[in-house]
């Protein structure tokens, strides 16, 4: 039916349809042939590279370094830090996650092929010579192997190799905590050859100093520190087996003080101020002032113990230790001041109390005598009228108690038991002034200390 319909069409239409079908068949054939050609070329390329690698490894001894007996093997290195931190003050160590790159030239691996750079996997790295680099101050280093070993190997046609590994290094960081918590530290990362001396293998930085150690913009994992920058260097160490080249990278850290201000400094300052409130209480308020003194001393003891928990057990005093010690001295002095005031207050009060007691006893005896006279007068009234002296006694008996009370009361009113001690008056001014002056000198001294770091390259 389709053929019949086509035959009924005009001649020009039939010719166009025939041309279209012929072109479609031709394009299909060409595409298939092109795909087959690409597959053939890819297979030839794979075969070519396989032959190249086989020829390179034929007779290759990975136990011998490049240029043995002819030249010193030069290894170029650089580091890209993907994650820095955390830093442990107690153990004096830090953790860093890096891409560790090494590049060297091996003339035995020169090749000529369709590609200038031959990308390889980690299996090839085990068949060729690689530098025996290790970290001098590393406590624990881990090479990541998930899901496959995180290694990159590229071979260039002139025999230059680029070898990159992803490592997590836990390294030592010597710390001097005299200025803690306003301190700065320089954490080193040292690496070099384990077996080859500098006459056999030497290391150099691939790029200039500012780019040889690069830290990612979001690579900081620090809560208590700011990563100020990093510096690089090179040194030679001597041992019983020879001289070795050591590459050094220093990461410069500045501690953040905010946590310690909130947790230690402000509580210490408030405790000292609280201890000085007792100077404004009456010196007879023994329970209240005793509670102030003992409580503040115990609080300072607790703060001093808790402040040391996050630090290593160093034999010297830190800046925080000095601050806590001075605050402790102020609090303890306030307690001693109250004891002194209370001692003198007790002496004066006891003497006055005795005089008052004696006067009260005299007053009571006089009242008793007067009452006795009054009773005698009442009982013997008929005889009293005949005696001219008795009315005088009666008047004296009736009026003398009032006069005695009147004489005693003014003496009691003159005695004041709530007087302010001179020691308290002096302490109200002296203690705050001394504590304020100490804080002024302390913070001005430590906050203005800035470490001088040569060739510092700030982090991003």
CSV table of C-alpha atoms in Angstrom, one decimal:
chain,number,residue,atom,x,y,z
A,1,UNK,CA,0.0,0.0,0.0
A,2,UNK,CA,2.8,2.4,0.8
A,3,UNK,CA,4.6,1.7,-2.4
A,4,UNK,CA,1.4,2.3,-4.4
A,5,UNK,CA,0.8,5.6,-2.7
A,6,UNK,CA,4.3,6.7,-3.4
A,7,UNK,CA,3.9,5.7,-7.1
A,8,UNK,CA,0.8,7.9,-7.3
A,9,UNK,CA,2.7,11.0,-6.1
A,10,UNK,CA,4.2,13.4,-8.6
A,11,UNK,CA,7.7,12.7,-9.9
A,12,UNK,CA,9.4,15.5,-8.0
A,13,UNK,CA,8.0,14.4,-4.7
A,14,UNK,CA,9.1,10.8,-5.4
A,15,UNK,CA,12.6,11.9,-6.2
A,16,UNK,CA,12.9,14.0,-3.0
A,17,UNK,CA,11.7,11.1,-0.9
A,18,UNK,CA,14.3,8.8,-2.6
A,19,UNK,CA,17.1,11.3,-1.9
A,20,UNK,CA,16.1,11.6,1.7
A,21,UNK,CA,16.1,7.9,2.3
A,22,UNK,CA,19.5,7.5,0.6
A,23,UNK,CA,21.0,10.3,2.7
A,24,UNK,CA,19.7,8.8,5.9
A,25,UNK,CA,21.2,5.5,5.1
A,26,UNK,CA,24.5,7.2,4.3
A,27,UNK,CA,24.5,9.2,7.6
A,28,UNK,CA,23.8,6.1,9.6
A,29,UNK,CA,26.7,4.2,7.9
A,30,UNK,CA,29.0,7.2,8.5
A,31,UNK,CA,28.1,7.5,12.2
A,32,UNK,CA,28.6,3.8,12.8
A,33,UNK,CA,31.9,3.9,11.0
A,34,UNK,CA,33.0,7.0,13.0
A,35,UNK,CA,32.1,5.3,16.3
A,36,UNK,CA,34.0,2.2,15.2
A,37,UNK,CA,36.9,4.4,14.3
A,38,UNK,CA,36.9,6.2,17.7
A,39,UNK,CA,36.8,2.8,19.5
A,40,UNK,CA,39.6,1.6,17.3
A,41,UNK,CA,41.7,4.7,18.1
A,42,UNK,CA,40.9,4.4,21.8
A,43,UNK,CA,42.0,0.8,21.8
A,44,UNK,CA,45.1,1.7,20.0
A,45,UNK,CA,45.8,4.5,22.5
A,46,UNK,CA,45.3,2.1,25.4
A,47,UNK,CA,47.5,-0.4,23.7
A,48,UNK,CA,50.1,2.3,23.1
A,49,UNK,CA,50.1,3.4,26.7
A,50,UNK,CA,50.3,-0.1,28.0
A,51,UNK,CA,53.3,-0.7,25.8
A,52,UNK,CA,54.8,2.5,27.0
A,53,UNK,CA,54.3,1.6,30.7
A,54,UNK,CA,55.6,-1.9,30.1
A,55,UNK,CA,58.7,-0.6,28.4
A,56,UNK,CA,59.2,2.0,31.2
A,57,UNK,CA,59.0,-0.6,33.9
A,58,UNK,CA,61.0,-3.2,32.0
A,59,UNK,CA,64.3,-3.3,33.8
A,60,UNK,CA,63.3,-0.4,36.2
A,61,UNK,CA,64.6,-0.9,39.7
A,62,UNK,CA,62.5,1.0,42.2
A,63,UNK,CA,65.1,0.4,44.9
A,64,UNK,CA,67.5,2.9,43.4
A,65,UNK,CA,66.9,6.7,43.5
A,66,UNK,CA,67.0,8.8,40.3
A,67,UNK,CA,70.4,10.1,39.4
A,68,UNK,CA,72.2,7.6,41.6
A,69,UNK,CA,76.0,8.3,41.3
A,70,UNK,CA,75.4,11.2,39.0
A,71,UNK,CA,73.5,14.0,40.8
A,72,UNK,CA,71.5,14.8,43.9
A,73,UNK,CA,67.8,14.0,43.6
A,74,UNK,CA,65.8,17.2,44.1
A,75,UNK,CA,62.3,16.9,45.5
A,76,UNK,CA,60.0,19.9,45.2
A,77,UNK,CA,57.2,20.1,47.7
A,78,UNK,CA,54.2,22.2,48.7
A,79,UNK,CA,51.3,21.8,51.0
A,80,UNK,CA,47.6,22.7,50.7
A,81,UNK,CA,45.9,22.7,54.1
A,82,UNK,CA,42.2,21.7,53.8
A,83,UNK,CA,41.6,21.7,57.6
A,84,UNK,CA,43.6,23.0,60.5
A,85,UNK,CA,42.7,22.1,64.0
A,86,UNK,CA,41.8,21.3,66.7
A,87,UNK,CA,44.7,22.3,69.0
A,88,UNK,CA,45.1,20.6,72.3
A,89,UNK,CA,46.7,22.7,75.1
A,90,UNK,CA,46.9,19.8,77.5
A,91,UNK,CA,48.8,17.5,75.1
A,92,UNK,CA,50.6,20.3,73.3
A,93,UNK,CA,49.7,19.0,69.8
A,94,UNK,CA,47.5,19.9,66.8
A,95,UNK,CA,45.9,18.2,63.9
A,96,UNK,CA,46.1,19.2,60.3
A,97,UNK,CA,44.6,17.7,57.1
A,98,UNK,CA,46.7,18.4,54.0
A,99,UNK,CA,47.2,17.6,50.4
A,100,UNK,CA,51.0,16.8,50.5
A,101,UNK,CA,52.5,17.3,47.0
A,102,UNK,CA,56.0,16.1,45.9
A,103,UNK,CA,57.6,16.4,42.5
A,104,UNK,CA,60.9,15.1,41.2
A,105,UNK,CA,62.5,14.0,37.9
A,106,UNK,CA,63.3,10.4,37.0
A,107,UNK,CA,65.1,10.1,33.6
A,108,UNK,CA,64.3,6.4,33.5
A,109,UNK,CA,60.6,7.2,33.0
A,110,UNK,CA,60.9,9.4,29.9
A,111,UNK,CA,58.5,8.5,27.1
A,112,UNK,CA,57.2,9.7,23.7
A,113,UNK,CA,53.5,9.2,23.0
A,114,UNK,CA,50.3,10.9,22.0
A,115,UNK,CA,49.9,12.6,25.4
A,116,UNK,CA,52.4,14.9,27.2
A,117,UNK,CA,51.0,14.0,30.7
A,118,UNK,CA,50.1,10.5,31.6
A,119,UNK,CA,47.7,10.3,34.6
A,120,UNK,CA,48.2,7.2,36.7
A,121,UNK,CA,46.7,5.7,39.9
A,122,UNK,CA,48.2,4.6,43.1
A,123,UNK,CA,49.1,1.1,41.8
A,124,UNK,CA,51.8,2.6,39.7
A,125,UNK,CA,53.3,4.4,42.7
A,126,UNK,CA,54.3,1.1,44.3
A,127,UNK,CA,56.3,0.1,41.2
A,128,UNK,CA,58.5,3.2,41.0
A,129,UNK,CA,60.9,5.0,43.3
A,130,UNK,CA,59.2,7.5,45.6
A,131,UNK,CA,60.8,9.8,48.3
A,132,UNK,CA,60.8,8.3,51.8
A,133,UNK,CA,59.4,11.5,53.4
A,134,UNK,CA,58.4,11.5,57.0
A,135,UNK,CA,57.2,14.1,59.5
A,136,UNK,CA,59.8,14.8,62.2
A,137,UNK,CA,57.4,16.1,64.8
A,138,UNK,CA,54.5,13.9,63.8
A,139,UNK,CA,52.9,11.8,66.6
A,140,UNK,CA,50.4,10.1,64.3
A,141,UNK,CA,49.9,10.3,60.6
A,142,UNK,CA,47.1,8.8,58.6
A,143,UNK,CA,47.0,8.3,54.8
A,144,UNK,CA,43.3,8.1,53.7
A,145,UNK,CA,42.3,5.0,51.9
A,146,UNK,CA,38.5,5.3,51.5
A,147,UNK,CA,37.2,4.4,49.1
A,148,UNK,CA,40.6,3.9,47.4
A,149,UNK,CA,43.9,5.2,48.5
A,150,UNK,CA,43.8,9.0,48.1
A,151,UNK,CA,46.9,9.3,45.9
A,152,UNK,CA,47.5,11.0,42.6
A,153,UNK,CA,50.4,10.3,40.3
A,154,UNK,CA,51.1,12.1,37.0
A,155,UNK,CA,54.0,11.3,34.7
A,156,UNK,CA,55.3,13.8,32.2
A,157,UNK,CA,57.1,12.9,29.0
A,158,UNK,CA,60.4,14.4,30.3
A,159,UNK,CA,60.3,12.0,33.3
A,160,UNK,CA,58.9,14.5,35.8
A,161,UNK,CA,56.5,13.0,38.3
A,162,UNK,CA,53.9,14.7,40.5
A,163,UNK,CA,52.9,12.6,43.5
A,164,UNK,CA,50.1,13.9,45.8
A,165,UNK,CA,48.6,12.3,48.9
A,166,UNK,CA,45.9,13.3,51.3
A,167,UNK,CA,47.2,13.0,54.9
A,168,UNK,CA,46.0,13.8,58.4
A,169,UNK,CA,48.9,14.6,60.6
A,170,UNK,CA,48.9,14.9,64.4
A,171,UNK,CA,52.0,16.9,65.3
A,172,UNK,CA,53.7,18.3,68.3
A,173,UNK,CA,53.3,22.0,69.1
A,174,UNK,CA,55.6,23.3,71.8
A,175,UNK,CA,53.8,25.9,73.9
A,176,UNK,CA,55.1,28.6,76.3
A,177,UNK,CA,52.2,29.5,78.5
A,178,UNK,CA,53.7,32.3,80.6
A,179,UNK,CA,51.2,34.8,78.9
A,180,UNK,CA,48.2,32.5,79.0
A,181,UNK,CA,45.5,33.3,78.0
A,182,UNK,CA,46.9,36.3,76.0
A,183,UNK,CA,49.5,34.1,74.4
A,184,UNK,CA,50.6,33.3,70.9
A,185,UNK,CA,52.1,30.1,69.6
A,186,UNK,CA,54.0,28.9,66.5
A,187,UNK,CA,53.2,25.3,65.7
A,188,UNK,CA,55.8,23.7,63.4
A,189,UNK,CA,55.4,21.0,60.7
A,190,UNK,CA,58.7,19.5,59.9
A,191,UNK,CA,59.4,16.8,57.2
A,192,UNK,CA,62.3,15.4,55.3
A,193,UNK,CA,63.9,12.2,54.0
A,194,UNK,CA,64.3,9.4,56.5
A,195,UNK,CA,67.2,7.5,54.9
A,196,UNK,CA,68.8,9.8,52.4
A,197,UNK,CA,71.3,12.5,53.5
A,198,UNK,CA,71.4,15.9,51.8
A,199,UNK,CA,74.2,14.7,49.5
A,200,UNK,CA,71.7,12.2,48.0
A,201,UNK,CA,68.2,13.8,48.3
A,202,UNK,CA,67.4,17.4,49.0
A,203,UNK,CA,64.1,19.2,49.3
A,204,UNK,CA,63.0,22.6,48.0
A,205,UNK,CA,59.7,24.5,48.0
A,206,UNK,CA,57.9,24.3,44.6
A,207,UNK,CA,56.8,28.0,44.6
A,208,UNK,CA,57.7,31.1,46.6
A,209,UNK,CA,57.4,31.2,50.3
A,210,UNK,CA,53.9,32.7,50.3
A,211,UNK,CA,52.4,30.0,48.1
A,212,UNK,CA,54.2,26.9,49.2
A,213,UNK,CA,52.0,26.4,52.2
A,214,UNK,CA,48.4,27.5,51.4
A,215,UNK,CA,45.5,27.3,53.8
A,216,UNK,CA,41.9,27.0,52.5
A,217,UNK,CA,39.7,29.9,53.2
A,218,UNK,CA,37.3,27.8,55.3
A,219,UNK,CA,40.0,25.5,56.6
A,220,UNK,CA,40.2,26.7,60.1
A,221,UNK,CA,38.7,24.4,62.7
A,222,UNK,CA,39.7,26.4,65.8
A,223,UNK,CA,37.5,27.6,68.6
A,224,UNK,CA,40.1,29.1,71.0
A,225,UNK,CA,42.6,30.4,68.4
A,226,UNK,CA,42.9,32.6,65.4
A,227,UNK,CA,45.2,31.4,62.6
A,228,UNK,CA,47.2,34.5,62.0
A,229,UNK,CA,49.4,33.2,59.2
A,230,UNK,CA,52.2,30.8,58.3
A,231,UNK,CA,55.9,30.9,57.4
A,232,UNK,CA,58.1,28.4,55.7
A,233,UNK,CA,61.8,27.6,56.0
A,234,UNK,CA,64.5,25.1,55.4
A,235,UNK,CA,67.1,23.8,57.8
A,236,UNK,CA,69.7,21.1,58.1
A,237,UNK,CA,70.0,18.8,61.1
A,238,UNK,CA,72.9,16.7,62.0
A,239,UNK,CA,72.8,13.2,63.4
A,240,UNK,CA,75.1,10.2,63.8
A,241,UNK,CA,74.2,9.0,60.3
A,242,UNK,CA,74.8,12.3,58.5
A,243,UNK,CA,73.2,15.6,57.7
A,244,UNK,CA,69.6,15.8,56.5
A,245,UNK,CA,67.5,18.5,54.9
A,246,UNK,CA,64.4,19.4,56.9
A,247,UNK,CA,61.6,21.5,55.5
A,248,UNK,CA,59.7,23.5,58.1
A,249,UNK,CA,56.3,25.2,58.0
A,250,UNK,CA,55.1,27.3,61.0
A,251,UNK,CA,51.5,28.0,61.7
A,252,UNK,CA,51.1,31.1,63.9
A,253,UNK,CA,48.2,31.1,66.3
A,254,UNK,CA,46.7,33.8,68.5
A,255,UNK,CA,44.5,32.7,71.4
A,256,UNK,CA,41.0,34.1,71.7
A,257,UNK,CA,40.5,35.6,75.2
A,258,UNK,CA,36.7,35.8,75.2
A,259,UNK,CA,36.0,32.4,76.8
A,260,UNK,CA,38.4,33.0,79.7
A,261,UNK,CA,37.0,36.5,80.4
A,262,UNK,CA,33.6,35.0,80.8
A,263,UNK,CA,34.6,31.9,82.7
A,264,UNK,CA,37.4,33.1,84.9
A,265,UNK,CA,38.2,36.9,84.9
A,266,UNK,CA,34.7,38.3,85.4
A,267,UNK,CA,33.9,35.8,88.2
A,268,UNK,CA,37.1,36.7,90.0
A,269,UNK,CA,36.5,40.4,89.7
A,270,UNK,CA,32.9,40.1,91.0
A,271,UNK,CA,34.1,37.9,93.9
A,272,UNK,CA,36.7,40.6,94.9
A,273,UNK,CA,34.0,43.3,94.7
A,274,UNK,CA,31.6,41.2,96.8
A,275,UNK,CA,34.3,40.7,99.5
A,276,UNK,CA,34.7,44.5,99.7
A,277,UNK,CA,30.9,45.0,100.4
A,278,UNK,CA,31.6,43.8,104.0
A,279,UNK,CA,33.5,47.1,104.6
A,280,UNK,CA,30.1,48.8,104.5
A,281,UNK,CA,28.4,46.6,107.1
A,282,UNK,CA,28.4,47.4,110.8
A,283,UNK,CA,31.3,46.0,112.6
A,284,UNK,CA,28.9,44.4,115.1
A,285,UNK,CA,27.4,42.3,112.3
A,286,UNK,CA,29.7,39.4,112.9
A,287,UNK,CA,27.7,36.6,111.2
A,288,UNK,CA,27.1,38.6,108.0
A,289,UNK,CA,30.7,39.7,107.6
A,290,UNK,CA,32.0,36.2,108.4
A,291,UNK,CA,29.8,34.8,105.7
A,292,UNK,CA,31.1,37.3,103.2
A,293,UNK,CA,34.7,36.6,104.0
A,294,UNK,CA,34.6,32.8,104.1
A,295,UNK,CA,32.3,32.4,101.0
A,296,UNK,CA,34.5,34.6,98.8
A,297,UNK,CA,37.7,32.8,99.9
A,298,UNK,CA,36.1,29.4,99.0
A,299,UNK,CA,34.8,30.8,95.7
A,300,UNK,CA,38.3,32.0,94.7
A,301,UNK,CA,39.7,28.6,95.7
A,302,UNK,CA,37.2,26.9,93.4
A,303,UNK,CA,37.9,29.3,90.5
A,304,UNK,CA,41.7,28.8,90.8
A,305,UNK,CA,41.3,25.0,90.6
A,306,UNK,CA,38.9,25.0,87.7
A,307,UNK,CA,41.1,27.4,85.7
A,308,UNK,CA,44.0,24.9,85.8
A,309,UNK,CA,42.0,21.9,84.5
A,310,UNK,CA,42.4,22.9,80.8
A,311,UNK,CA,46.1,23.4,81.0
A,312,UNK,CA,49.1,21.1,81.2
A,313,UNK,CA,50.8,20.8,84.5
A,314,UNK,CA,53.6,23.4,83.9
A,315,UNK,CA,56.0,24.4,86.7
A,316,UNK,CA,55.7,28.1,86.2
A,317,UNK,CA,52.9,30.6,86.8
A,318,UNK,CA,50.8,31.9,83.9
A,319,UNK,CA,49.2,35.3,83.5
A,320,UNK,CA,45.9,33.9,84.7
A,321,UNK,CA,47.6,32.4,87.7
A,322,UNK,CA,49.0,35.8,88.7
A,323,UNK,CA,45.6,37.4,88.3
A,324,UNK,CA,43.8,34.7,90.4
A,325,UNK,CA,46.6,35.0,93.0
A,326,UNK,CA,46.2,38.7,93.4
A,327,UNK,CA,42.4,38.4,93.5
A,328,UNK,CA,42.8,35.7,96.2
A,329,UNK,CA,45.1,38.1,98.2
A,330,UNK,CA,42.4,40.8,98.0
A,331,UNK,CA,39.7,38.5,99.2
A,332,UNK,CA,41.8,37.1,102.0
A,333,UNK,CA,42.9,40.5,103.1
A,334,UNK,CA,39.2,41.6,103.4
A,335,UNK,CA,38.7,38.7,105.7
A,336,UNK,CA,41.8,39.6,107.8
A,337,UNK,CA,40.6,43.2,107.9
A,338,UNK,CA,37.3,42.2,109.4
A,339,UNK,CA,39.1,40.0,112.0
A,340,UNK,CA,41.2,43.0,113.0
A,341,UNK,CA,38.2,45.3,113.2
A,342,UNK,CA,36.2,42.7,115.2
A,343,UNK,CA,39.1,42.3,117.6
A,344,UNK,CA,39.2,45.9,118.6
A,345,UNK,CA,35.4,46.2,118.6
A,346,UNK,CA,35.1,43.4,121.1
A,347,UNK,CA,37.5,45.1,123.6
A,348,UNK,CA,35.6,48.4,123.6
A,349,UNK,CA,32.2,46.8,123.7
A,350,UNK,CA,33.1,44.5,126.6
A,351,UNK,CA,34.3,47.4,128.8
A,352,UNK,CA,31.2,49.5,128.1
A,353,UNK,CA,29.0,46.5,128.8
A,354,UNK,CA,30.6,46.0,132.2
A,355,UNK,CA,30.0,49.7,133.2
A,356,UNK,CA,26.4,49.5,132.1
A,357,UNK,CA,25.9,46.3,134.1
A,358,UNK,CA,27.4,47.9,137.2
A,359,UNK,CA,25.2,51.0,136.8
A,360,UNK,CA,22.1,48.8,136.4
A,361,UNK,CA,23.0,46.9,139.6
A,362,UNK,CA,23.4,50.2,141.5
A,363,UNK,CA,20.1,51.4,140.1
A,364,UNK,CA,18.3,48.3,141.2
A,365,UNK,CA,19.8,48.4,144.7
A,366,UNK,CA,18.7,52.1,145.1
A,367,UNK,CA,15.2,51.3,144.0
A,368,UNK,CA,15.1,48.4,146.5
A,369,UNK,CA,16.2,50.6,149.3
A,370,UNK,CA,13.7,53.3,148.4
A,371,UNK,CA,10.9,50.8,148.2
A,372,UNK,CA,11.9,49.6,151.7
A,373,UNK,CA,11.7,53.1,153.1
A,374,UNK,CA,8.3,53.6,151.5
A,375,UNK,CA,6.9,50.5,153.1
A,376,UNK,CA,8.3,51.5,156.5
A,377,UNK,CA,6.7,54.9,156.3
A,378,UNK,CA,3.4,53.4,155.4
A,379,UNK,CA,3.4,51.0,158.3
A,380,UNK,CA,4.5,53.5,160.9
A,381,UNK,CA,2.5,56.6,159.9
A,382,UNK,CA,1.4,57.7,163.4
A,383,UNK,CA,4.9,57.8,164.7
A,384,UNK,CA,6.3,59.5,161.6
A,385,UNK,CA,4.2,62.7,162.1
A,386,UNK,CA,6.0,63.3,165.4
A,387,UNK,CA,9.4,63.0,163.9
A,388,UNK,CA,10.5,66.0,161.9
A,389,UNK,CA,13.2,64.1,160.0
A,390,UNK,CA,11.0,61.4,158.5
A,391,UNK,CA,9.1,63.6,156.0
A,392,UNK,CA,12.4,64.4,154.5
A,393,UNK,CA,13.1,60.7,154.2
A,394,UNK,CA,9.7,60.2,152.7
A,395,UNK,CA,10.3,62.9,150.1
A,396,UNK,CA,13.7,61.5,149.3
A,397,UNK,CA,12.2,58.1,148.9
A,398,UNK,CA,9.5,59.3,146.6
A,399,UNK,CA,11.6,61.5,144.4
A,400,UNK,CA,15.0,59.8,144.4
A,401,UNK,CA,14.3,56.9,142.0
A,402,UNK,CA,13.1,59.3,139.3
A,403,UNK,CA,16.2,61.3,139.7
A,404,UNK,CA,18.4,58.2,139.6
A,405,UNK,CA,16.7,57.1,136.3
A,406,UNK,CA,17.1,60.5,134.9
A,407,UNK,CA,20.8,60.5,135.7
A,408,UNK,CA,21.3,57.0,134.2
A,409,UNK,CA,19.5,57.5,130.9
A,410,UNK,CA,21.7,60.4,129.6
A,411,UNK,CA,24.8,58.3,130.3
A,412,UNK,CA,23.3,55.4,128.3
A,413,UNK,CA,22.3,57.7,125.4
A,414,UNK,CA,25.8,59.0,125.2
A,415,UNK,CA,27.2,55.4,124.5
A,416,UNK,CA,27.0,54.4,120.7
A,417,UNK,CA,27.6,50.8,119.8
A,418,UNK,CA,27.3,51.1,115.9
A,419,UNK,CA,30.2,53.4,115.4
A,420,UNK,CA,32.2,53.0,112.1
A,421,UNK,CA,35.7,51.7,112.6
A,422,UNK,CA,38.6,53.8,111.2
A,423,UNK,CA,40.0,50.7,109.6
A,424,UNK,CA,36.7,50.2,107.7
A,425,UNK,CA,36.8,53.8,106.5
A,426,UNK,CA,40.3,53.4,105.2
A,427,UNK,CA,39.5,50.0,103.6
A,428,UNK,CA,36.5,51.4,101.7
A,429,UNK,CA,38.8,53.7,99.7
A,430,UNK,CA,42.1,51.8,99.7
A,431,UNK,CA,40.9,48.4,98.5
A,432,UNK,CA,39.0,49.6,95.4
A,433,UNK,CA,41.8,51.9,94.4
A,434,UNK,CA,44.4,49.2,94.7
A,435,UNK,CA,42.3,46.7,92.9
A,436,UNK,CA,41.5,49.1,90.1
A,437,UNK,CA,45.1,50.1,89.7
A,438,UNK,CA,46.2,46.4,89.5
A,439,UNK,CA,43.6,45.8,86.7
A,440,UNK,CA,44.8,48.8,84.8
A,441,UNK,CA,48.4,47.7,84.9
A,442,UNK,CA,47.6,44.0,84.3
A,443,UNK,CA,45.5,44.5,81.1
A,444,UNK,CA,47.7,47.2,79.7
A,445,UNK,CA,50.8,45.0,80.1
A,446,UNK,CA,49.4,41.8,78.6
A,447,UNK,CA,47.1,43.1,75.9
A,448,UNK,CA,49.8,45.2,74.3
A,449,UNK,CA,52.2,42.3,73.8
A,450,UNK,CA,52.3,41.4,70.1
A,451,UNK,CA,54.7,38.7,68.9
A,452,UNK,CA,57.0,39.8,66.1
A,453,UNK,CA,57.0,37.2,63.3
A,454,UNK,CA,59.4,37.5,60.4
A,455,UNK,CA,58.2,36.7,56.9
A,456,UNK,CA,54.7,36.2,58.0
A,457,UNK,CA,52.1,35.4,55.3
A,458,UNK,CA,48.6,36.0,56.5
A,459,UNK,CA,46.0,33.2,56.0
A,460,UNK,CA,43.1,33.7,53.8
